[in-house]
Amino acid sequence: MQYEPTLSRGELIALATKTYFGNVDAKNMEATLDCFHDEALFCVQTAFTRHAGKAEIRRMFEDFFASYETIIHRDFNCTVDEANGRIAASFIAELHDADGRVTLLNNTNFWRVRPNQPGDTAGARFQEVYVYMSGANVLT
C-alpha cells in the first residue's frame, strides 16, 4: 500500500541519514524510536530476522547499543522515490566494541515512510525498514 507523500527528497534523506542514523549513532533511544510508527516492521533481510512493533524494535536497539562503544554510519549514497515516500541508502556502518575491535559493514537500507495520522504532530515516520547487511547480523 502506498501512502500520500508528505516529505520532499531532501526531507526523506534527512530523516534517514540525519534524524534516524544521527540518533542511532548517538545511542539516543527515544529519538531513534520516534522515527518509527507504533506498528512498524524492521527486517534484516540477509539474516531472515523480523522485529514488529516498537517494543521489539526497542529491544533490538537496546542490544545493539549495549554491544558497541561507538556506532558510526557514514558515506551515504541515497536513492529517493519522493512520489511514494520511499528511500534507499547504501552506506558504511563502523562499529567499535569495548575490546577495541572494529566491524565494518557495507549495508543498504530501504525505508517506506508513512505520513502522520490525524492528531499526530510528530510528522512522517518509518512504516517499514529492510536492511541488507554485508556481514553477520548485528541487529538481533
N, CA, C and O atoms as a MOPAC input file, in Angstrom:
PM7 MOZYME 1SCF
protein

 N      0.83800 1    -1.18200 1     0.00000 1
 C      0.00000 1     0.00000 1     0.00000 1
 C      0.87800 1     1.23700 1     0.00000 1
 O      1.82700 1     1.33600 1     0.77800 1
 N      0.56200 1     2.17000 1    -0.86500 1
 C      1.27100 1     3.44600 1    -0.90700 1
 C      0.56100 1     4.45400 1    -0.01000 1
 O     -0.63900 1     4.34100 1     0.23700 1
 N      1.29300 1     5.41200 1     0.46200 1
 C      0.73700 1     6.48200 1     1.28000 1
 C      0.94300 1     7.79000 1     0.55000 1
 O      1.83100 1     7.91400 1    -0.29300 1
 N      0.11700 1     8.76100 1     0.87800 1
 C      0.29000 1    10.08400 1     0.30200 1
 C      1.64400 1    10.63600 1     0.73100 1
 O      1.94400 1    10.66300 1     1.92400 1
 N      2.45700 1    11.07300 1    -0.21000 1
 C      3.77000 1    11.61000 1     0.17100 1
 C      3.62500 1    12.93800 1     0.89800 1
 O      2.78100 1    13.76400 1     0.55300 1
 N      4.45800 1    13.12500 1     1.90500 1
 C      4.43800 1    14.39100 1     2.63900 1
 C      5.82300 1    15.00800 1     2.75900 1
 O      5.94900 1    16.16600 1     3.15700 1
 N      6.85400 1    14.26100 1     2.42200 1
 C      8.21600 1    14.76400 1     2.56300 1
 C      8.86500 1    14.93700 1     1.19500 1
 O      8.63700 1    14.14900 1     0.27600 1
 N      9.66300 1    15.96800 1     1.08100 1
 C     10.43700 1    16.20300 1    -0.13600 1
 C     11.63400 1    15.25300 1    -0.17200 1
 O     11.90900 1    14.53700 1     0.79000 1
 N     12.32000 1    15.26400 1    -1.28100 1
 C     13.52900 1    14.44000 1    -1.43100 1
 C     14.52200 1    14.75400 1    -0.30300 1
 O     15.02600 1    13.84400 1     0.35500 1
 N     14.79300 1    16.01600 1    -0.08900 1
 C     15.73700 1    16.41500 1     0.95200 1
 C     15.27600 1    16.02200 1     2.34000 1
 O     16.09000 1    15.63400 1     3.17900 1
 N     13.97400 1    16.11800 1     2.59300 1
 C     13.44500 1    15.74200 1     3.90200 1
 C     13.52700 1    14.22500 1     4.12400 1
 O     13.78700 1    13.78100 1     5.24200 1
 N     13.31000 1    13.44000 1     3.08500 1
 C     13.45200 1    11.97900 1     3.20700 1
 C     14.90100 1    11.60600 1     3.51400 1
 O     15.16800 1    10.76400 1     4.37200 1
 N     15.83100 1    12.24100 1     2.80400 1
 C     17.25500 1    11.97600 1     3.05300 1
 C     17.62200 1    12.37900 1     4.47800 1
 O     18.32500 1    11.64100 1     5.16900 1
 N     17.15500 1    13.53700 1     4.91800 1
 C     17.45800 1    13.99900 1     6.28100 1
 C     16.85400 1    13.06300 1     7.32400 1
 O     17.50100 1    12.77600 1     8.33100 1
 N     15.63000 1    12.57900 1     7.10800 1
 C     15.00200 1    11.65200 1     8.04800 1
 C     15.85800 1    10.39900 1     8.21300 1
 O     16.09300 1     9.94600 1     9.33300 1
 N     16.32300 1     9.84000 1     7.09700 1
 C     17.09600 1     8.60400 1     7.14700 1
 C     18.51900 1     8.81100 1     7.66000 1
 O     18.97100 1     8.08500 1     8.54600 1
 N     19.21600 1     9.78500 1     7.11600 1
 C     20.65200 1     9.90900 1     7.40000 1
 C     20.97400 1    10.77900 1     8.61800 1
 O     21.92600 1    10.49600 1     9.34600 1
 N     20.19600 1    11.82200 1     8.83900 1
 C     20.47900 1    12.73800 1     9.95400 1
 C     19.66100 1    12.38500 1    11.19300 1
 O     20.21400 1    12.13600 1    12.26400 1
 N     18.34100 1    12.36700 1    11.03300 1
 C     17.48400 1    12.13500 1    12.19600 1
 C     17.64200 1    10.71000 1    12.70400 1
 O     17.94600 1    10.50100 1    13.87900 1
 N     17.43900 1     9.72500 1    11.83000 1
 C     17.48900 1     8.32900 1    12.25200 1
 C     18.91800 1     7.90500 1    12.59500 1
 O     19.20400 1     7.58800 1    13.75000 1
 N     19.81000 1     7.89500 1    11.61800 1
 C     21.16300 1     7.41500 1    11.90100 1
 C     21.91200 1     8.33800 1    12.85400 1
 O     22.75900 1     7.86900 1    13.61300 1
 N     21.62800 1     9.62100 1    12.83600 1
 C     22.24500 1    10.52600 1    13.80800 1
 C     21.91100 1    10.12500 1    15.23800 1
 O     22.77200 1    10.15900 1    16.11800 1
 N     20.65800 1     9.74700 1    15.46600 1
 C     20.24800 1     9.32000 1    16.80500 1
 C     20.70700 1     7.90200 1    17.12700 1
 O     21.00100 1     7.60000 1    18.28300 1
 N     20.77100 1     7.03700 1    16.13500 1
 C     21.33900 1     5.70000 1    16.37900 1
 C     22.79800 1     5.85200 1    16.79500 1
 O     23.22800 1     5.25400 1    17.78100 1
 N     23.55700 1     6.64700 1    16.05300 1
 C     24.98100 1     6.83000 1    16.35900 1
 C     25.18500 1     7.45800 1    17.74400 1
 O     26.17500 1     7.16400 1    18.41500 1
 N     24.27000 1     8.30600 1    18.16800 1
 C     24.34300 1     8.93700 1    19.49200 1
 C     23.75100 1     8.04100 1    20.58500 1
 O     23.77100 1     8.40000 1    21.76200 1
 N     23.22600 1     6.87800 1    20.19400 1
 C     22.55200 1     5.94200 1    21.11300 1
 C     21.41200 1     6.63600 1    21.85600 1
 O     21.19300 1     6.40200 1    23.04500 1
 N     20.70600 1     7.47600 1    21.14700 1
 C     19.56400 1     8.19400 1    21.69900 1
 C     18.31000 1     7.36000 1    21.41200 1
 O     17.69800 1     7.48900 1    20.35200 1
 N     17.94200 1     6.51400 1    22.35900 1
 C     16.87200 1     5.53900 1    22.15100 1
 C     15.54200 1     6.18800 1    21.80400 1
 O     14.92200 1     5.81800 1    20.80700 1
 N     15.09500 1     7.13600 1    22.59400 1
 C     13.75100 1     7.70100 1    22.37300 1
 C     13.66400 1     8.41800 1    21.03300 1
 O     12.66100 1     8.29100 1    20.33100 1
 N     14.68800 1     9.16100 1    20.67000 1
 C     14.68000 1     9.85900 1    19.38000 1
 C     14.77800 1     8.86200 1    18.22200 1
 O     14.18800 1     9.08400 1    17.16500 1
 N     15.51100 1     7.78000 1    18.41200 1
 C     15.57000 1     6.72700 1    17.38700 1
 C     14.18800 1     6.12500 1    17.19400 1
 O     13.71800 1     5.99900 1    16.06300 1
 N     13.53300 1     5.75300 1    18.29000 1
 C     12.20200 1     5.14000 1    18.20700 1
 C     11.15700 1     6.10200 1    17.66700 1
 O     10.17500 1     5.66400 1    17.06600 1
 N     11.34300 1     7.39600 1    17.86700 1
 C     10.40900 1     8.38400 1    17.32400 1
 C     10.38200 1     8.38200 1    15.79600 1
 O      9.46500 1     8.94400 1    15.19600 1
 N     11.36000 1     7.76600 1    15.17100 1
 C     11.39100 1     7.67200 1    13.71200 1
 C     10.43900 1     6.59600 1    13.17600 1
 O     10.22200 1     6.50700 1    11.96800 1
 N      9.86900 1     5.77600 1    14.07500 1
 C      9.03400 1     4.64200 1    13.67900 1
 C      7.58500 1     4.82500 1    14.09500 1
 O      7.30100 1     5.36900 1    15.16200 1
 N      6.67000 1     4.36900 1    13.24600 1
 C      5.26900 1     4.23800 1    13.65300 1
 C      5.17800 1     3.11800 1    14.68600 1
 O      6.04100 1     2.24100 1    14.73100 1
 N      4.15300 1     3.14500 1    15.50000 1
 C      3.99500 1     2.15800 1    16.57600 1
 C      4.00800 1     0.72400 1    16.07000 1
 O      4.55000 1    -0.16100 1    16.73300 1
 N      3.42500 1     0.48600 1    14.91600 1
 C      3.32900 1    -0.87600 1    14.38000 1
 C      4.33900 1    -1.12500 1    13.25200 1
 O      4.12000 1    -1.98400 1    12.39700 1
 N      5.42700 1    -0.38000 1    13.25400 1
 C      6.44400 1    -0.50900 1    12.19800 1
 C      7.02900 1    -1.91600 1    12.14700 1
 O      6.98500 1    -2.67500 1    13.11500 1
 N      7.57200 1    -2.22400 1    10.99000 1
 C      8.22800 1    -3.50700 1    10.74200 1
 C      9.68500 1    -3.23700 1    10.38600 1
 O      9.97300 1    -2.40800 1     9.52300 1
 N     10.61000 1    -3.93800 1    11.05400 1
 C     12.04500 1    -3.78300 1    10.82200 1
 C     12.60000 1    -5.16400 1    10.50400 1
 O     12.58900 1    -6.04900 1    11.36000 1
 N     13.08400 1    -5.35600 1     9.28100 1
 C     13.55900 1    -6.67600 1     8.83000 1
 C     15.01500 1    -6.60100 1     8.40100 1
 O     15.40400 1    -5.70300 1     7.65400 1
 N     15.81900 1    -7.54900 1     8.87700 1
 C     17.17100 1    -7.72000 1     8.34700 1
 C     17.05700 1    -8.86100 1     7.34700 1
 O     17.05300 1   -10.03500 1     7.72000 1
 N     16.96400 1    -8.50200 1     6.08100 1
 C     16.67300 1    -9.47000 1     5.02100 1
 C     17.75600 1   -10.52700 1     4.89200 1
 O     17.45700 1   -11.69100 1     4.62800 1
 N     19.00700 1   -10.13700 1     5.07600 1
 C     20.11000 1   -11.07000 1     4.89500 1
 C     20.24900 1   -12.05500 1     6.04300 1
 O     21.01300 1   -13.01400 1     5.93900 1
 N     19.52800 1   -11.84100 1     7.13000 1
 C     19.58200 1   -12.74800 1     8.28200 1
 C     18.21000 1   -13.35500 1     8.59600 1
 O     18.06300 1   -14.12000 1     9.54900 1
 N     17.21400 1   -13.00700 1     7.78500 1
 C     15.85700 1   -13.53800 1     7.97100 1
 C     15.31400 1   -13.22200 1     9.36000 1
 O     14.64400 1   -14.05600 1     9.97100 1
 N     15.60500 1   -12.00300 1     9.86900 1
 C     15.06700 1   -11.60000 1    11.16400 1
 C     14.03400 1   -10.51200 1    10.95300 1
 O     14.07600 1    -9.75900 1     9.97900 1
 N     13.10700 1   -10.45400 1    11.89500 1
 C     11.98800 1    -9.52600 1    11.78900 1
 C     11.63400 1    -9.01700 1    13.18200 1
 O     11.53600 1    -9.78900 1    14.13600 1
 N     11.44500 1    -7.70300 1    13.28000 1
 C     11.04400 1    -7.06700 1    14.52700 1
 C      9.79700 1    -6.25200 1    14.22100 1
 O      9.84700 1    -5.29500 1    13.44900 1
 N      8.67900 1    -6.63200 1    14.82800 1
 C      7.39300 1    -5.98600 1    14.54400 1
 C      6.94300 1    -5.17100 1    15.75000 1
 O      6.81100 1    -5.70000 1    16.85400 1
 N      6.71000 1    -3.88900 1    15.53200 1
 C      6.24100 1    -3.00000 1    16.58300 1
 C      7.38300 1    -2.38600 1    17.37000 1
 O      8.49600 1    -2.91100 1    17.40200 1
 N      7.08100 1    -1.25900 1    18.00600 1
 C      8.11900 1    -0.50600 1    18.71300 1
 C      8.75100 1    -1.27700 1    19.86800 1
 O      9.93500 1    -1.08600 1    20.14700 1
 N      8.00700 1    -2.13300 1    20.54100 1
 C      8.59700 1    -2.87400 1    21.66800 1
 C      9.70800 1    -3.79800 1    21.18000 1
 O     10.76800 1    -3.86800 1    21.80200 1
 N      9.48100 1    -4.50200 1    20.08100 1
 C     10.52600 1    -5.39300 1    19.54300 1
 C     11.68400 1    -4.58700 1    18.96500 1
 O     12.84500 1    -4.96700 1    19.11600 1
 N     11.37200 1    -3.48600 1    18.31100 1
 C     12.42500 1    -2.63400 1    17.74900 1
 C     13.26200 1    -2.03200 1    18.88100 1
 O     14.48500 1    -1.95000 1    18.76500 1
 N     12.62000 1    -1.61200 1    19.97000 1
 C     13.34800 1    -1.09600 1    21.13100 1
 C     14.30900 1    -2.15000 1    21.67400 1
 O     15.47800 1    -1.84500 1    21.91100 1
 N     13.85100 1    -3.36200 1    21.87200 1
 C     14.69400 1    -4.42800 1    22.40200 1
 C     15.89400 1    -4.67200 1    21.48800 1
 O     17.01000 1    -4.86500 1    21.97000 1
 N     15.67000 1    -4.66600 1    20.16900 1
 C     16.76000 1    -4.84400 1    19.20900 1
 C     17.80500 1    -3.73700 1    19.39600 1
 O     19.00200 1    -4.01800 1    19.44900 1
 N     17.35200 1    -2.47400 1    19.49700 1
 C     18.29100 1    -1.36700 1    19.66300 1
 C     18.96100 1    -1.38600 1    21.02700 1
 O     20.12600 1    -1.00100 1    21.12500 1
 N     18.28700 1    -1.81300 1    22.07400 1
 C     18.92900 1    -1.93000 1    23.39300 1
 C     20.12600 1    -2.86500 1    23.30200 1
 O     21.20100 1    -2.55200 1    23.81400 1
 N     19.94700 1    -4.00300 1    22.65900 1
 C     21.03900 1    -4.96900 1    22.49100 1
 C     22.15300 1    -4.39600 1    21.61900 1
 O     23.33400 1    -4.54700 1    21.93300 1
 N     21.77600 1    -3.74300 1    20.53200 1
 C     22.75500 1    -3.15800 1    19.61200 1
 C     23.57500 1    -2.07400 1    20.31400 1
 O     24.80300 1    -2.07300 1    20.23000 1
 N     22.90500 1    -1.15900 1    21.00000 1
 C     23.61100 1    -0.07100 1    21.69300 1
 C     24.54200 1    -0.61600 1    22.77300 1
 O     25.62300 1    -0.06700 1    22.98400 1
 N     24.14100 1    -1.68500 1    23.45900 1
 C     24.96800 1    -2.26700 1    24.52000 1
 C     26.18200 1    -3.01200 1    23.96400 1
 O     27.17400 1    -3.18900 1    24.67100 1
 N     26.11500 1    -3.44300 1    22.72500 1
 C     27.18000 1    -4.25600 1    22.13200 1
 C     28.36000 1    -3.44600 1    21.61800 1
 O     29.44600 1    -3.99200 1    21.42400 1
 N     28.16100 1    -2.14300 1    21.39500 1
 C     29.21200 1    -1.32700 1    20.77400 1
 C     29.41600 1    -0.03300 1    21.54300 1
 O     28.46000 1     0.63500 1    21.93700 1
 N     30.68100 1     0.30500 1    21.74700 1
 C     31.03600 1     1.56300 1    22.39700 1
 C     30.76100 1     2.74400 1    21.46900 1
 O     30.26400 1     3.78500 1    21.89700 1
 N     31.09300 1     2.56300 1    20.19300 1
 C     30.92300 1     3.62000 1    19.20400 1
 C     30.23000 1     3.04700 1    17.97300 1
 O     30.58200 1     1.97300 1    17.48600 1
 N     29.24000 1     3.78500 1    17.48400 1
 C     28.49200 1     3.40700 1    16.28100 1
 C     28.57200 1     4.58900 1    15.32300 1
 O     28.24100 1     5.71800 1    15.68700 1
 N     29.01400 1     4.32200 1    14.09900 1
 C     29.13000 1     5.38000 1    13.09100 1
 C     28.51800 1     4.86400 1    11.78600 1
 O     28.88700 1     3.79400 1    11.30300 1
 N     27.59700 1     5.61800 1    11.22900 1
 C     27.06700 1     5.34300 1     9.88900 1
 C     27.53800 1     6.48800 1     9.00400 1
 O     27.35100 1     7.65900 1     9.33700 1
 N     28.16000 1     6.13800 1     7.85800 1
 C     28.78200 1     7.18100 1     7.03700 1
 C     28.77600 1     6.81600 1     5.55300 1
 O     28.40600 1     5.70800 1     5.16500 1
 N     29.18700 1     7.76200 1     4.75600 1
 C     29.35400 1     7.59900 1     3.31000 1
 C     28.05800 1     7.14000 1     2.63600 1
 O     28.03000 1     6.12900 1     1.93400 1
 N     27.00000 1     7.89500 1     2.86300 1
 C     25.68400 1     7.55900 1     2.33500 1
 C     25.57900 1     7.83300 1     0.83700 1
 O     26.07100 1     8.84400 1     0.33600 1
 N     24.93300 1     6.91700 1     0.14400 1
 C     24.55800 1     7.09500 1    -1.25400 1
 C     23.06600 1     6.80600 1    -1.31200 1
 O     22.65400 1     5.65100 1    -1.19900 1
 N     22.24800 1     7.84700 1    -1.48700 1
 C     20.79500 1     7.72500 1    -1.36600 1
 C     20.09700 1     7.75000 1    -2.72200 1
 O     20.50500 1     8.45600 1    -3.64400 1
 N     19.04400 1     6.96800 1    -2.81100 1
 C     18.12000 1     6.99700 1    -3.94200 1
 C     16.73400 1     7.21600 1    -3.36100 1
 O     16.32900 1     6.52300 1    -2.42800 1
 N     16.00900 1     8.17900 1    -3.91300 1
 C     14.74000 1     8.59600 1    -3.32500 1
 C     13.60800 1     8.46400 1    -4.33800 1
 O     13.75400 1     8.82900 1    -5.50500 1
 N     12.49000 1     7.94000 1    -3.87700 1
 C     11.23100 1     7.93800 1    -4.61100 1
 C     10.30900 1     8.89200 1    -3.85600 1
 O      9.50400 1     8.47300 1    -3.02400 1
 N     10.44000 1    10.15800 1    -4.15700 1
 C      9.69700 1    11.19600 1    -3.44200 1
 C      8.19300 1    11.01700 1    -3.59900 1
 O      7.44200 1    11.24300 1    -2.64900 1
 N      7.74600 1    10.61700 1    -4.77600 1
 C      6.31200 1    10.49300 1    -5.04700 1
 C      5.64400 1     9.44000 1    -4.17800 1
 O      4.44200 1     9.52200 1    -3.92400 1
 N      6.40400 1     8.45200 1    -3.71900 1
 C      5.84100 1     7.35700 1    -2.93000 1
 C      6.39100 1     7.26600 1    -1.51300 1
 O      6.09700 1     6.30500 1    -0.80200 1
 N      7.18200 1     8.24700 1    -1.09000 1
 C      7.69400 1     8.27300 1     0.27700 1
 C      8.63000 1     7.12200 1     0.58300 1
 O      8.53300 1     6.49800 1     1.63900 1
 N      9.53400 1     6.84200 1    -0.34000 1
 C     10.49000 1     5.75600 1    -0.13700 1
 C     11.90300 1     6.26800 1    -0.34700 1
 O     12.15400 1     7.18500 1    -1.12800 1
 N     12.81800 1     5.63600 1     0.38300 1
 C     14.22400 1     5.98900 1     0.25200 1
 C     15.06800 1     4.73500 1     0.43700 1
 O     14.73800 1     3.85900 1     1.23700 1
 N     16.15200 1     4.66500 1    -0.30900 1
 C     17.15000 1     3.61100 1    -0.14500 1
 C     18.49300 1     4.29900 1     0.06500 1
 O     18.75800 1     5.35400 1    -0.51200 1
 N     19.33700 1     3.69300 1     0.89800 1
 C     20.66600 1     4.25400 1     1.13200 1
 C     21.67300 1     3.12500 1     1.29100 1
 O     21.45500 1     2.18100 1     2.05100 1
 N     22.76800 1     3.23500 1     0.57000 1
 C     23.92900 1     2.36700 1     0.78200 1
 C     24.91300 1     3.16900 1     1.62200 1
 O     25.04900 1     4.37900 1     1.44200 1
 N     25.59700 1     2.49300 1     2.54000 1
 C     26.44500 1     3.21900 1     3.48800 1
 C     27.39300 1     2.23600 1     4.16300 1
 O     27.28800 1     1.02200 1     3.99300 1
 N     28.31000 1     2.79000 1     4.92600 1
 C     29.22300 1     2.00200 1     5.74800 1
 C     28.77900 1     2.13800 1     7.20500 1
 O     28.54300 1     3.24500 1     7.68800 1
 N     28.67100 1     1.01600 1     7.89200 1
 C     28.44300 1     1.00600 1     9.34000 1
 C     29.76600 1     0.61500 1     9.98200 1
 O     30.30400 1    -0.45900 1     9.71300 1
 N     30.28400 1     1.48900 1    10.82700 1
 C     31.55700 1     1.27800 1    11.52400 1
 C     31.25100 1     1.12500 1    13.00400 1
 O     30.76600 1     2.05400 1    13.65100 1
 N     31.54000 1    -0.06000 1    13.53200 1
 C     31.16500 1    -0.39500 1    14.90600 1
 C     32.41700 1    -0.72900 1    15.70600 1
 O     33.22900 1    -1.55100 1    15.28400 1
 N     32.57200 1    -0.08600 1    16.86600 1
 C     33.72500 1    -0.30600 1    17.74300 1
 C     33.22300 1    -0.93600 1    19.03800 1
 O     32.37100 1    -0.36200 1    19.71700 1
 N     33.74700 1    -2.11500 1    19.38500 1
 C     33.30600 1    -2.74700 1    20.63100 1
 C     34.23300 1    -2.35600 1    21.78600 1
 O     35.21500 1    -1.64000 1    21.58500 1
 N     33.91800 1    -2.82600 1    22.98700 1
 C     34.66200 1    -2.44300 1    24.19400 1
 C     36.09700 1    -2.96300 1    24.18500 1
 O     36.94900 1    -2.42200 1    24.89000 1
 N     36.37900 1    -4.00200 1    23.39800 1
 C     37.72900 1    -4.56400 1    23.31600 1
 C     38.56200 1    -3.91900 1    22.22000 1
 O     39.68600 1    -4.34900 1    21.96100 1
 N     38.02000 1    -2.89000 1    21.57400 1
 C     38.76200 1    -2.19600 1    20.53600 1
 C     38.62700 1    -2.79400 1    19.15000 1
 O     39.23000 1    -2.29500 1    18.20000 1
 N     37.84800 1    -3.85200 1    19.01900 1
 C     37.63300 1    -4.44400 1    17.69100 1
 C     36.70000 1    -3.55200 1    16.88400 1
 O     35.74300 1    -2.98200 1    17.40800 1
 N     37.00800 1    -3.44900 1    15.59200 1
 C     36.19500 1    -2.64300 1    14.68300 1
 C     35.54000 1    -3.55700 1    13.66700 1
 O     36.19700 1    -4.39100 1    13.04600 1
 N     34.24500 1    -3.39100 1    13.50700 1
 C     33.48800 1    -4.11700 1    12.49000 1
 C     33.04700 1    -3.10200 1    11.44500 1
 O     32.42500 1    -2.09300 1    11.77500 1
 N     33.37100 1    -3.37200 1    10.18100 1
 C     32.93100 1    -2.53200 1     9.07000 1
 C     31.93900 1    -3.32600 1     8.23500 1
 O     32.22700 1    -4.44700 1     7.81600 1
 N     30.78900 1    -2.74900 1     7.99800 1
 C     29.75000 1    -3.37900 1     7.18900 1
 C     29.36600 1    -2.44400 1     6.05500 1
 O     29.25200 1    -1.23400 1     6.24800 1
 N     29.16800 1    -3.00600 1     4.88000 1
 C     28.63200 1    -2.26500 1     3.74400 1
 C     27.16900 1    -2.65900 1     3.62600 1
 O     26.84600 1    -3.75600 1     3.17000 1
 N     26.29000 1    -1.76300 1     4.03700 1
 C     24.86600 1    -2.08200 1     4.13200 1
 C     24.04900 1    -1.24700 1     3.16200 1
 O     24.48700 1    -0.21000 1     2.66500 1
 N     22.85800 1    -1.73500 1     2.91600 1
 C     21.84900 1    -0.97600 1     2.18700 1
 C     20.53900 1    -1.11500 1     2.94000 1
 O     20.11700 1    -2.22000 1     3.27900 1
 N     19.90200 1     0.01800 1     3.19700 1
 C     18.58800 1     0.03900 1     3.83900 1
 C     17.55700 1     0.57600 1     2.85900 1
 O     17.84500 1     1.43600 1     2.02600 1
 N     16.34700 1     0.04200 1     2.98300 1
 C     15.19800 1     0.52400 1     2.22800 1
 C     14.13100 1     0.91000 1     3.24300 1
 O     13.77200 1     0.10600 1     4.10400 1
 N     13.61800 1     2.14200 1     3.14600 1
 C     12.60800 1     2.62900 1     4.07700 1
 C     11.32500 1     2.97200 1     3.32400 1
 O     11.36200 1     3.52200 1     2.22400 1
 N     10.20900 1     2.64100 1     3.92900 1
 C      8.90800 1     3.11200 1     3.45900 1
 C      8.38300 1     4.04600 1     4.53600 1
 O      8.24100 1     3.65500 1     5.69500 1
 N      8.09800 1     5.27400 1     4.14800 1
 C      7.69200 1     6.31500 1     5.08800 1
 C      6.18200 1     6.51500 1     4.96800 1
 O      5.63400 1     6.61800 1     3.87100 1
 N      5.53500 1     6.56600 1     6.11900 1
 C      4.09700 1     6.81800 1     6.17700 1
 C      3.87000 1     8.14700 1     6.87200 1
 O      4.48400 1     8.41700 1     7.90500 1
 N      2.99600 1     8.98400 1     6.32100 1
 C      2.73300 1    10.26200 1     6.98100 1
 C      2.07100 1    10.06900 1     8.32900 1
 O      1.57900 1     8.99100 1     8.66200 1
 N      2.07600 1    11.13600 1     9.08400 1
 C      1.45000 1    11.08400 1    10.39800 1
 C     -0.06100 1    10.88700 1    10.27000 1
 O     -0.66100 1    11.21100 1     9.24600 1
 N     -0.64300 1    10.36400 1    11.30800 1
 C     -2.08500 1    10.16700 1    11.37300 1
 C     -2.73500 1    11.42900 1    11.93100 1
 O     -2.05600 1    12.23500 1    12.56700 1
 N     -4.02700 1    11.61600 1    11.70800 1
 C     -4.69400 1    12.78400 1    12.29000 1
 C     -4.44900 1    12.85800 1    13.80100 1
 O     -4.58500 1    11.86200 1    14.51100 1
 N     -4.09700 1    14.02100 1    14.26500 1
 C     -3.81700 1    14.21900 1    15.68100 1
 C     -2.38300 1    13.91700 1    16.07500 1
 O     -1.98900 1    14.19900 1    17.20600 1
 N     -1.59300 1    13.35300 1    15.17500 1
 C     -0.19500 1    13.02500 1    15.43800 1
 C      0.64600 1    14.18400 1    14.93000 1
 O      0.66500 1    14.45100 1    13.72800 1
 N      1.32800 1    14.86200 1    15.80300 1
 C      2.09700 1    16.04500 1    15.41500 1
 C      3.56300 1    15.73400 1    15.12000 1
 O      4.33500 1    16.64300 1    14.81600 1
 N      3.95300 1    14.47200 1    15.20400 1
 C      5.37100 1    14.12700 1    15.05000 1
 C      5.82500 1    14.07300 1    13.59600 1
 O      7.02900 1    14.06400 1    13.34000 1
 N      4.92300 1    14.03800 1    12.65700 1
 C      5.32000 1    14.00300 1    11.25900 1
 C      5.45900 1    12.59900 1    10.72700 1
 O      5.11200 1    11.62800 1    11.39800 1
 N      5.97600 1    12.49700 1     9.49800 1
 C      6.12600 1    11.20200 1     8.83300 1
 C      7.15600 1    10.34800 1     9.56200 1
 O      8.14300 1    10.85000 1    10.09900 1
 N      6.89900 1     9.04900 1     9.56500 1
 C      7.78100 1     8.09400 1    10.23500 1
 C      7.93500 1     6.84700 1     9.36200 1
 O      7.23600 1     6.66300 1     8.36600 1
 N      8.87900 1     6.00000 1     9.77800 1
 C      9.09100 1     4.74400 1     9.05100 1
 C      7.96400 1     3.76300 1     9.35700 1
 O      7.62400 1     3.52300 1    10.51500 1
 N      7.39900 1     3.21000 1     8.30600 1
 C      6.43200 1     2.13100 1     8.43500 1
 C      7.15100 1     0.78800 1     8.28100 1
 O      6.83700 1    -0.18200 1     8.97000 1
 N      8.12100 1     0.75500 1     7.36300 1
 C      8.88900 1    -0.46300 1     7.11500 1
 C     10.35000 1    -0.10000 1     6.87300 1
 O     10.66400 1     0.90900 1     6.24200 1
 N     11.23400 1    -0.94900 1     7.39300 1
 C     12.66400 1    -0.81900 1     7.14200 1
 C     13.17900 1    -2.19900 1     6.76500 1
 O     12.93200 1    -3.18000 1     7.46700 1
 N     13.90200 1    -2.26700 1     5.64600 1
 C     14.50500 1    -3.51300 1     5.19200 1
 C     16.01200 1    -3.29200 1     5.09900 1
 O     16.47000 1    -2.37600 1     4.41600 1
 N     16.77600 1    -4.13200 1     5.78600 1
 C     18.22500 1    -3.98600 1     5.87900 1
 C     18.90000 1    -5.15600 1     5.17500 1
 O     18.54800 1    -6.31700 1     5.38400 1
 N     19.87500 1    -4.82600 1     4.33900 1
 C     20.74300 1    -5.82400 1     3.71600 1
 C     22.14300 1    -5.54600 1     4.25300 1
 O     22.70200 1    -4.47300 1     4.02500 1
 N     22.70400 1    -6.52100 1     4.96700 1
 C     23.94800 1    -6.35700 1     5.70400 1
 C     25.03900 1    -7.22400 1     5.07200 1
 O     24.78700 1    -8.37500 1     4.71500 1
 N     26.24400 1    -6.67800 1     4.93300 1
 C     27.31800 1    -7.40600 1     4.25700 1
 C     27.96500 1    -8.47400 1     5.13700 1
 O     28.63100 1    -9.36900 1     4.61500 1
 N     27.79000 1    -8.40600 1     6.43500 1
 C     28.40700 1    -9.38000 1     7.33300 1
 C     27.38900 1    -9.99000 1     8.26400 1
 O     26.19400 1   -10.02200 1     7.97100 1
 N     27.87100 1   -10.46900 1     9.37600 1
 C     26.98500 1   -11.07500 1    10.38200 1
 C     25.98500 1   -10.04100 1    10.87700 1
 O     26.29300 1    -8.85200 1    10.95700 1
 N     24.80100 1   -10.49800 1    11.20500 1
 C     23.73400 1    -9.62400 1    11.67900 1
 C     24.07200 1    -9.07200 1    13.06100 1
 O     24.24000 1    -9.82900 1    14.01700 1
 N     24.17000 1    -7.74300 1    13.15800 1
 C     24.43200 1    -7.09300 1    14.45300 1
 C     23.13500 1    -6.56200 1    15.05900 1
 O     23.15500 1    -5.97300 1    16.13900 1
 N     22.02300 1    -6.76200 1    14.38200 1
 C     20.71400 1    -6.27000 1    14.84300 1
 C     19.80600 1    -7.45800 1    15.15000 1
 O     18.83700 1    -7.72000 1    14.43700 1
 N     20.13700 1    -8.16700 1    16.22000 1
 C     19.38700 1    -9.39000 1    16.53000 1
 C     18.23200 1    -9.13600 1    17.46500 1
 O     17.50800 1   -10.06700 1    17.81900 1

